Each structure stands twice: as structure tokens, then as C-alpha cells.
XYZ file of C-alpha atoms in Angstrom:
386
model
C 56.540 43.859 -8.495
C 54.992 42.045 -11.212
C 51.180 43.093 -12.580
C 49.776 40.358 -14.849
C 46.402 41.591 -16.390
C 43.696 40.172 -18.932
C 40.111 41.326 -20.043
C 36.792 38.850 -18.804
C 33.727 38.380 -19.824
C 31.801 38.035 -17.070
C 28.717 36.335 -15.485
C 26.393 39.282 -16.097
C 27.920 39.850 -20.005
C 29.757 42.558 -18.900
C 34.023 42.935 -19.931
C 35.952 43.597 -17.898
C 39.713 43.772 -16.498
C 41.247 41.640 -14.209
C 44.825 41.698 -12.707
C 46.447 39.756 -9.794
C 50.367 41.116 -8.591
C 53.349 38.692 -7.608
C 57.063 39.176 -6.278
C 57.608 37.357 -9.944
C 56.439 37.012 -13.607
C 55.220 32.870 -13.303
C 53.728 34.033 -9.556
C 51.198 37.230 -10.941
C 50.418 34.832 -14.357
C 49.265 31.867 -11.588
C 47.327 34.701 -9.158
C 46.214 35.762 -12.749
C 44.673 32.431 -13.715
C 43.835 31.680 -9.729
C 41.624 34.924 -10.003
C 40.216 33.866 -13.464
C 38.770 30.352 -12.128
C 37.121 32.030 -8.851
C 35.347 34.790 -12.146
C 33.422 31.611 -13.765
C 32.697 30.048 -10.725
C 30.683 32.455 -10.022
C 32.770 33.874 -6.525
C 33.336 37.184 -8.761
C 29.845 38.279 -8.245
C 28.799 35.960 -5.311
C 25.091 36.390 -3.645
C 24.570 35.331 0.244
C 24.488 31.589 -0.126
C 26.307 30.453 -3.353
C 28.266 27.311 -3.706
C 31.500 26.807 -5.629
C 32.818 23.465 -6.559
C 34.806 23.807 -2.507
C 31.710 24.022 -1.133
C 31.202 20.734 1.289
C 27.986 19.119 0.545
C 26.770 20.456 4.128
C 26.998 23.599 2.931
C 24.700 23.129 -0.341
C 22.317 21.142 2.431
C 21.991 23.838 4.341
C 20.353 25.873 0.692
C 18.452 22.996 0.380
C 17.282 22.113 3.567
C 16.228 26.079 3.490
C 14.486 25.456 0.530
C 12.505 22.599 1.453
C 11.862 25.003 4.787
C 9.747 27.639 2.014
C 8.261 25.043 -0.035
C 6.938 21.395 1.875
C 5.096 21.265 4.734
C 6.464 21.426 8.678
C 6.765 17.782 8.903
C 8.443 17.229 5.826
C 11.205 19.358 6.293
C 11.206 17.851 9.945
C 11.683 14.091 8.220
C 14.557 15.033 5.721
C 16.448 17.253 8.551
C 16.278 14.328 10.529
C 17.498 11.388 7.635
C 20.619 14.380 6.676
C 21.642 14.903 10.739
C 21.697 10.920 11.528
C 23.085 9.392 8.433
C 23.752 11.008 4.863
C 26.132 14.576 6.625
C 28.593 12.506 8.408
C 28.417 10.092 5.750
C 29.038 12.777 3.213
C 29.077 16.472 4.976
C 32.672 17.183 4.810
C 33.263 15.614 0.832
C 33.298 19.323 -1.430
C 30.716 19.342 -4.212
C 33.486 18.401 -6.811
C 34.436 15.358 -5.009
C 30.523 13.962 -4.747
C 31.324 11.793 -7.300
C 29.084 8.732 -8.339
C 31.777 6.347 -7.200
C 31.948 7.752 -3.758
C 28.136 8.259 -3.680
C 27.061 4.242 -5.049
C 29.530 3.164 -2.408
C 27.832 5.582 0.274
C 24.571 4.163 -0.825
C 25.475 0.406 -0.363
C 27.105 0.584 3.002
C 23.534 1.498 4.122
C 21.988 -1.333 2.425
C 22.461 -3.706 5.687
C 21.276 -1.429 7.802
C 18.031 -0.020 6.011
C 15.086 -1.926 3.324
C 15.099 -0.277 0.338
C 12.751 1.632 0.465
C 13.859 4.214 3.213
C 17.763 3.252 0.644
C 15.241 5.156 -1.767
C 14.137 7.927 0.493
C 17.889 8.875 1.706
C 19.130 8.621 -1.722
C 16.274 10.704 -3.258
C 18.055 13.975 -0.187
C 20.999 12.888 -1.649
C 19.768 13.878 -5.149
C 18.310 17.303 -4.309
C 21.425 18.283 -2.704
C 23.080 18.138 -4.945
C 21.387 18.870 -7.639
C 20.666 22.911 -5.665
C 24.547 22.412 -6.497
C 23.418 21.857 -9.812
C 21.702 24.821 -9.939
C 24.185 27.066 -8.487
C 26.582 25.769 -11.248
C 28.881 24.242 -8.749
C 28.958 21.120 -10.818
C 27.790 20.034 -14.504
C 25.370 17.707 -13.663
C 23.807 15.522 -10.469
C 25.225 12.889 -9.941
C 22.755 10.707 -8.105
C 21.329 10.406 -11.756
C 24.129 7.741 -13.441
C 23.067 5.489 -10.187
C 21.369 2.046 -10.414
C 17.885 1.820 -8.798
C 18.304 0.668 -5.799
C 16.030 -2.479 -5.366
C 15.256 -5.135 -2.597
C 18.468 -7.894 -2.236
C 18.105 -10.932 -3.735
C 16.883 -13.647 -1.474
C 14.994 -11.473 0.568
C 11.530 -10.532 -0.072
C 9.530 -7.775 0.342
C 6.922 -7.976 2.820
C 3.645 -8.247 1.613
C 0.742 -5.781 3.150
C -1.897 -7.212 5.067
C -5.112 -6.473 6.464
C -7.897 -7.370 8.147
C -9.878 -10.371 6.849
C -13.433 -10.436 7.710
C -13.610 -12.163 10.628
C -10.322 -10.544 12.313
C -12.472 -7.641 12.142
C -16.100 -8.726 13.297
C -13.927 -10.297 16.750
C -11.771 -6.949 17.212
C -14.481 -5.148 17.206
C -15.747 -7.122 19.373
C -13.099 -7.984 21.857
C -13.508 -3.988 22.062
C -16.830 -3.471 22.949
C -16.623 -7.113 24.966
C -16.185 -7.811 28.645
C -14.221 -10.234 29.949
C -13.793 -12.461 32.643
C -10.036 -11.424 32.662
C -9.852 -9.393 34.991
C -5.880 -8.604 33.042
C -7.623 -8.557 29.937
C -10.856 -6.354 30.619
C -8.194 -3.659 32.598
C -6.938 -3.777 29.201
C -10.202 -3.533 27.765
C -10.650 -0.573 29.529
C -7.818 1.083 28.341
C -8.498 0.309 25.062
C -12.252 2.154 25.588
C -10.494 5.167 27.796
C -8.880 5.935 24.799
C -11.706 5.764 22.061
C -10.459 2.594 20.818
C -13.740 1.228 19.551
C -14.831 4.960 18.121
C -12.005 5.147 16.265
C -11.282 1.527 14.563
C -14.615 2.246 13.101
C -14.070 5.321 11.448
C -10.492 4.124 10.303
C -12.245 0.950 8.613
C -15.139 3.291 7.308
C -12.638 6.028 5.592
C -8.943 4.266 5.053
C -7.537 7.840 6.130
C -4.002 8.066 7.406
C -3.762 7.827 11.658
C -3.129 12.161 11.723
C -5.733 12.550 7.999
C -8.327 11.178 11.553
C -7.355 12.862 14.126
C -7.241 16.294 12.740
C -11.068 15.004 11.510
C -13.090 18.664 12.735
C -16.714 18.659 13.513
C -17.544 21.307 10.775
C -15.204 18.346 8.201
C -18.225 16.330 8.315
C -21.897 16.474 6.245
C -23.967 14.052 8.009
C -27.289 15.068 6.773
C -25.786 13.466 3.547
C -24.920 15.024 -0.356
C -27.442 14.648 -2.368
C -26.290 11.729 -5.055
C -28.068 9.877 -7.924
C -28.321 6.192 -8.575
C -30.153 3.825 -10.705
C -32.440 3.672 -8.003
C -33.397 6.863 -7.803
C -31.910 10.060 -5.258
C -29.870 9.557 -1.910
C -28.020 10.730 0.119
C -24.841 9.895 1.755
C -22.823 10.844 4.794
C -19.524 12.151 3.823
C -16.777 13.826 5.642
C -13.770 16.188 4.269
C -10.720 15.114 4.599
C -8.694 18.705 4.958
C -5.298 18.607 7.354
C -3.063 16.256 9.061
C -1.505 16.659 12.512
C 1.550 15.418 12.575
C 4.658 16.215 15.292
C 7.544 18.585 14.295
C 11.084 19.124 16.360
C 10.794 22.390 18.085
C 6.557 23.146 17.235
C 4.987 20.067 19.072
C 1.715 18.453 17.156
C 0.725 20.479 14.344
C -2.403 21.149 11.736
C -1.018 21.727 8.191
C -3.097 20.941 5.226
C -2.054 18.195 3.344
C 1.396 16.804 1.820
C -0.385 17.412 -1.517
C -3.466 18.171 -3.721
C -4.280 14.565 -4.016
C -4.829 14.154 0.171
C -7.577 17.112 0.345
C -10.973 14.528 -0.808
C -14.005 13.902 0.075
C -15.124 10.639 1.179
C -18.402 8.870 1.702
C -19.494 7.531 5.020
C -20.492 3.544 5.260
C -23.243 3.099 7.921
C -21.170 1.400 10.899
C -18.998 4.966 10.445
C -21.779 7.318 10.421
C -24.221 5.497 12.936
C -20.683 6.283 15.350
C -20.210 9.905 13.851
C -23.949 10.903 15.112
C -23.805 9.202 18.592
C -19.882 11.621 19.583
C -21.774 14.536 17.560
C -24.682 14.393 20.028
C -22.265 15.652 21.964
C -22.107 20.118 22.237
C -18.594 20.993 21.026
C -17.680 23.815 18.868
C -17.389 23.039 15.048
C -13.738 23.550 14.778
C -13.693 20.879 17.737
C -11.313 17.556 17.336
C -13.557 14.781 16.476
C -11.681 12.624 18.588
C -10.548 15.828 21.113
C -7.735 15.475 23.608
C -7.670 17.320 26.664
C -6.175 20.931 26.351
C -3.795 22.260 28.869
C -6.523 25.426 28.632
C -9.076 22.858 29.604
C -10.068 23.518 25.736
C -9.884 20.366 23.503
C -7.096 19.906 21.206
C -5.905 17.451 18.542
C -4.705 13.655 20.076
C -1.196 12.355 19.192
C -1.259 10.455 16.811
C 1.699 8.093 18.584
C -1.220 7.633 21.250
C -3.188 5.638 19.265
C -0.241 3.926 17.990
C 0.816 3.088 21.900
C -2.876 1.678 23.122
C -2.989 -0.562 20.195
C 0.434 -2.040 20.750
C -1.652 -2.453 24.365
C -4.250 -4.628 23.739
C -3.523 -5.877 19.935
C -2.328 -9.168 21.636
C -5.198 -10.595 23.031
C -7.438 -10.432 20.354
C -4.212 -12.591 18.512
C -3.005 -9.745 16.117
C -0.086 -8.432 17.223
C 1.533 -7.857 13.778
C -1.241 -5.224 13.220
C -0.860 -1.119 13.400
C -3.120 1.660 12.615
C -2.067 1.247 8.686
C -3.762 -1.825 8.445
C -6.666 -0.216 8.900
C -5.801 1.765 6.356
C -5.116 -1.848 3.947
C -7.796 -3.170 4.704
C -9.842 -0.257 3.770
C -7.459 -0.573 0.177
C -8.777 -3.699 0.063
C -12.275 -4.253 0.273
C -11.877 -1.570 -2.022
C -10.572 -3.408 -4.273
C -12.036 -6.711 -3.987
C -15.483 -3.788 -5.510
C -15.193 -4.940 -8.994
C -17.307 -1.514 -10.042
C -14.684 1.105 -9.034
C -12.044 2.132 -10.878
C -8.285 1.870 -9.974
C -8.776 5.996 -10.125
C -11.408 5.852 -7.920
C -10.124 4.033 -5.330
C -7.224 6.511 -5.499
C -9.532 9.645 -5.094
C -10.582 7.891 -2.013
C -7.382 7.144 -0.566
C -5.960 10.399 -1.057
C -3.103 9.497 -3.796
C -1.735 10.427 -6.823
C -2.125 6.858 -8.029
C -3.302 3.631 -6.903
C -0.371 1.041 -4.848
C -1.662 -1.954 -5.236
C 1.492 -3.315 -4.274
C 1.417 -1.451 -1.426
C -1.923 -1.469 0.626
C -3.619 -4.422 -1.217
C -3.623 -7.933 0.689
C -2.897 -11.061 -1.191
C -2.549 -14.267 -0.659
C -6.552 -15.170 1.008
C -8.328 -18.193 0.137
C -11.306 -16.808 -2.200
C -14.052 -20.122 -2.217
C -16.131 -19.042 -4.418
C -14.019 -19.574 -7.148
C -13.933 -22.848 -7.398
C -18.304 -21.869 -7.931
C -17.257 -19.681 -11.147
C -15.195 -22.225 -12.046
C -18.026 -25.023 -12.029
C -20.544 -22.552 -13.464
C -18.056 -21.882 -16.540
C -16.907 -26.084 -17.306
C -19.984 -27.596 -16.701
């Protein structure tokens, strides 16, 4: 039996003697080289869950999800786990980390092009990058190959769908339909369904605040200040009713409907209420209730009010929107309408609009509608050119 020995400076800075056995001199030397490679990867001083170049992408993904679960909201963890399980791991999960090359990852993302929009592919790419960054931090790979990939852009010949909001006429017609009573029994039945689901009040709240669906349904009575906060204006001091956005409700697999404090600090904000929304909320608060109850509650199993499911709001809207010729409308349309109204008000800066909408920055391309006929432009031009 042959024994091969050497001295090796380990990861902790301590020099140790390594040895390996083999039936021949060559076998012992080969075994010693393998031991050295293992020490260089860190396996000689392995921690629980440590990765090596021979670890699989799926093993790195498990560590990545653990990190996401610890640092991010439940809804984010659930979304990432869904994308990994449904799309990413079936294609990349069995690859060794050393096999996750730029060419392989580029081929994976290219294969997604017929199935997913550019925004979804960017999200998938971000998740893959996060998994491989965990591998980089574990020194299983030297660098993150995702950083070498080309940017994901809309395919040539395809136009990204433009954001669309409700025009002034569409807003008036929709609210009138929600409040009215049709002579058609089928339409009248749908109007009653909409009112039973409190859609008239919800639409006014959405249009007046620009909230995301989960934010609106997470609003509690204690988040409202309808007496108003004092604000100084050129005309003097006046009281402005406000709502504090301090949470969001979302569905999380295995937990059901969950209320959390918002994904980012920008989501926590105070929004002024226009008269349309403030009057509606005052009527709702006339009903007895406890401060922590939702403003738009659903009946809980124990008889106490609980948070309403965002999916139920979307389902109700889908059942009635065709009656007013707005079959394309979603709850996010109301947020875009709010953004467009803000953008048309020239006195607000993009920073102010971003604060009101709970964003890090004001995303005009994503929220502001374009392409309407602005008839006043002719008047402005006549005045300037005459």
C-alpha cells in the first residue's frame, strides 16, 4: 500500500498535512490530488448546505429560496418558488453548477421567448441570477454567468401593449352603470351582483387613491383620517382627508390570505383623499366597527370581519365589465387612470407622483396612457401662432 503526503494551506489559513492511500504510487498520488481539489472547493471544512462546482442548480436553488424566505415577504417567496418549480428547475435543475455556462443559460432564456412576455422572462432571468449568485458566494463558481447575457428586449415586430386608462367619459359611464338600474333583467342582475360585492365603493376608492388591489383591501378603519390633516396652501390652511397605506394582502401557498407590511419602504405612504373617495368612506365609517377591521371586509368564519380576497374583486369585475364596453378593464386599469390624471397635472413632479403611488420612481411607460386626442392643443397653438 502506497501513501502520498503533502502540506496544504487550508481555508482558515492553517497549514495541514494531507495524505492519501493507494495500491500503487500513481493511485496514491491521484487520490492525493483529488483530496487537494476537495479542500480547494471547501469540502474539507464543509458547512451544512455548502455548494461545490459538482453541486446541482437545484441544490443552489434550495439555498436561494431559504435566503428569500428569510429576507423577503411571503408573497415574494411564493412567487419565486412557483417560477422555479414550474419553469426553471425542469430545464436547469439537474445541471452541475460548473455546467451552468453562458451558452446554456442563453439557450434556456431563448427557448422561453415564444411562451412568455419580455417582463416575465426578465423575472425568470433575475431568479436564475439570484440562484447562481448564491453559488458565487459559496465559491462554487468563479463568477455569475447571467451577467454576461444580453438584455431581454421585446422581439422585433412585436409591440408592447400600451397602458390604457379610463377616459373621463368612460369613468362617468362606468360609475353611472354601477349606481343605476337597467330595464334589462340580465343587466340588472349583474348590477345587483356588483353592488353586493361593493364594487361602486371599491371603484371610487381605487380611482381616488391609485392603490394596488392588495393595498386597498388591506386598508383598515384606523388607517383613515377623514377629519383631515392641516395643510398650508396659497389660500390659507385647510384640512385634507388622508389614508395611510401600511399593508398589503396577498395569497400565499400553504398559508392562505396573508397581510404583510408591504414589499418596500416606498409602499408605506400617506395618500390624500379626493372628495369622491372621502364622502364614500365617511358613509362606510358610519356603520359600527372596530378600528382594526378592514374598510372593505368579508365575513370571517368566526363571524368577525376579515380581509377580502383580491381574486374575488377581479372575478366580480370580469362578470360586469362587458356591459359597459370595457371588457379590457382590470383593477390595475384604475391605478393607471390615477397615474395618468397625476401626470396630466403639470404642477406635480415625478418624485411626488412616485411617492403617491408607492414606487421608487414614477414609471410613465408602465402606467401613463397615451394616444388620446387633446383638443385643447389647437387652442394653445392658435394663441401662440396668431
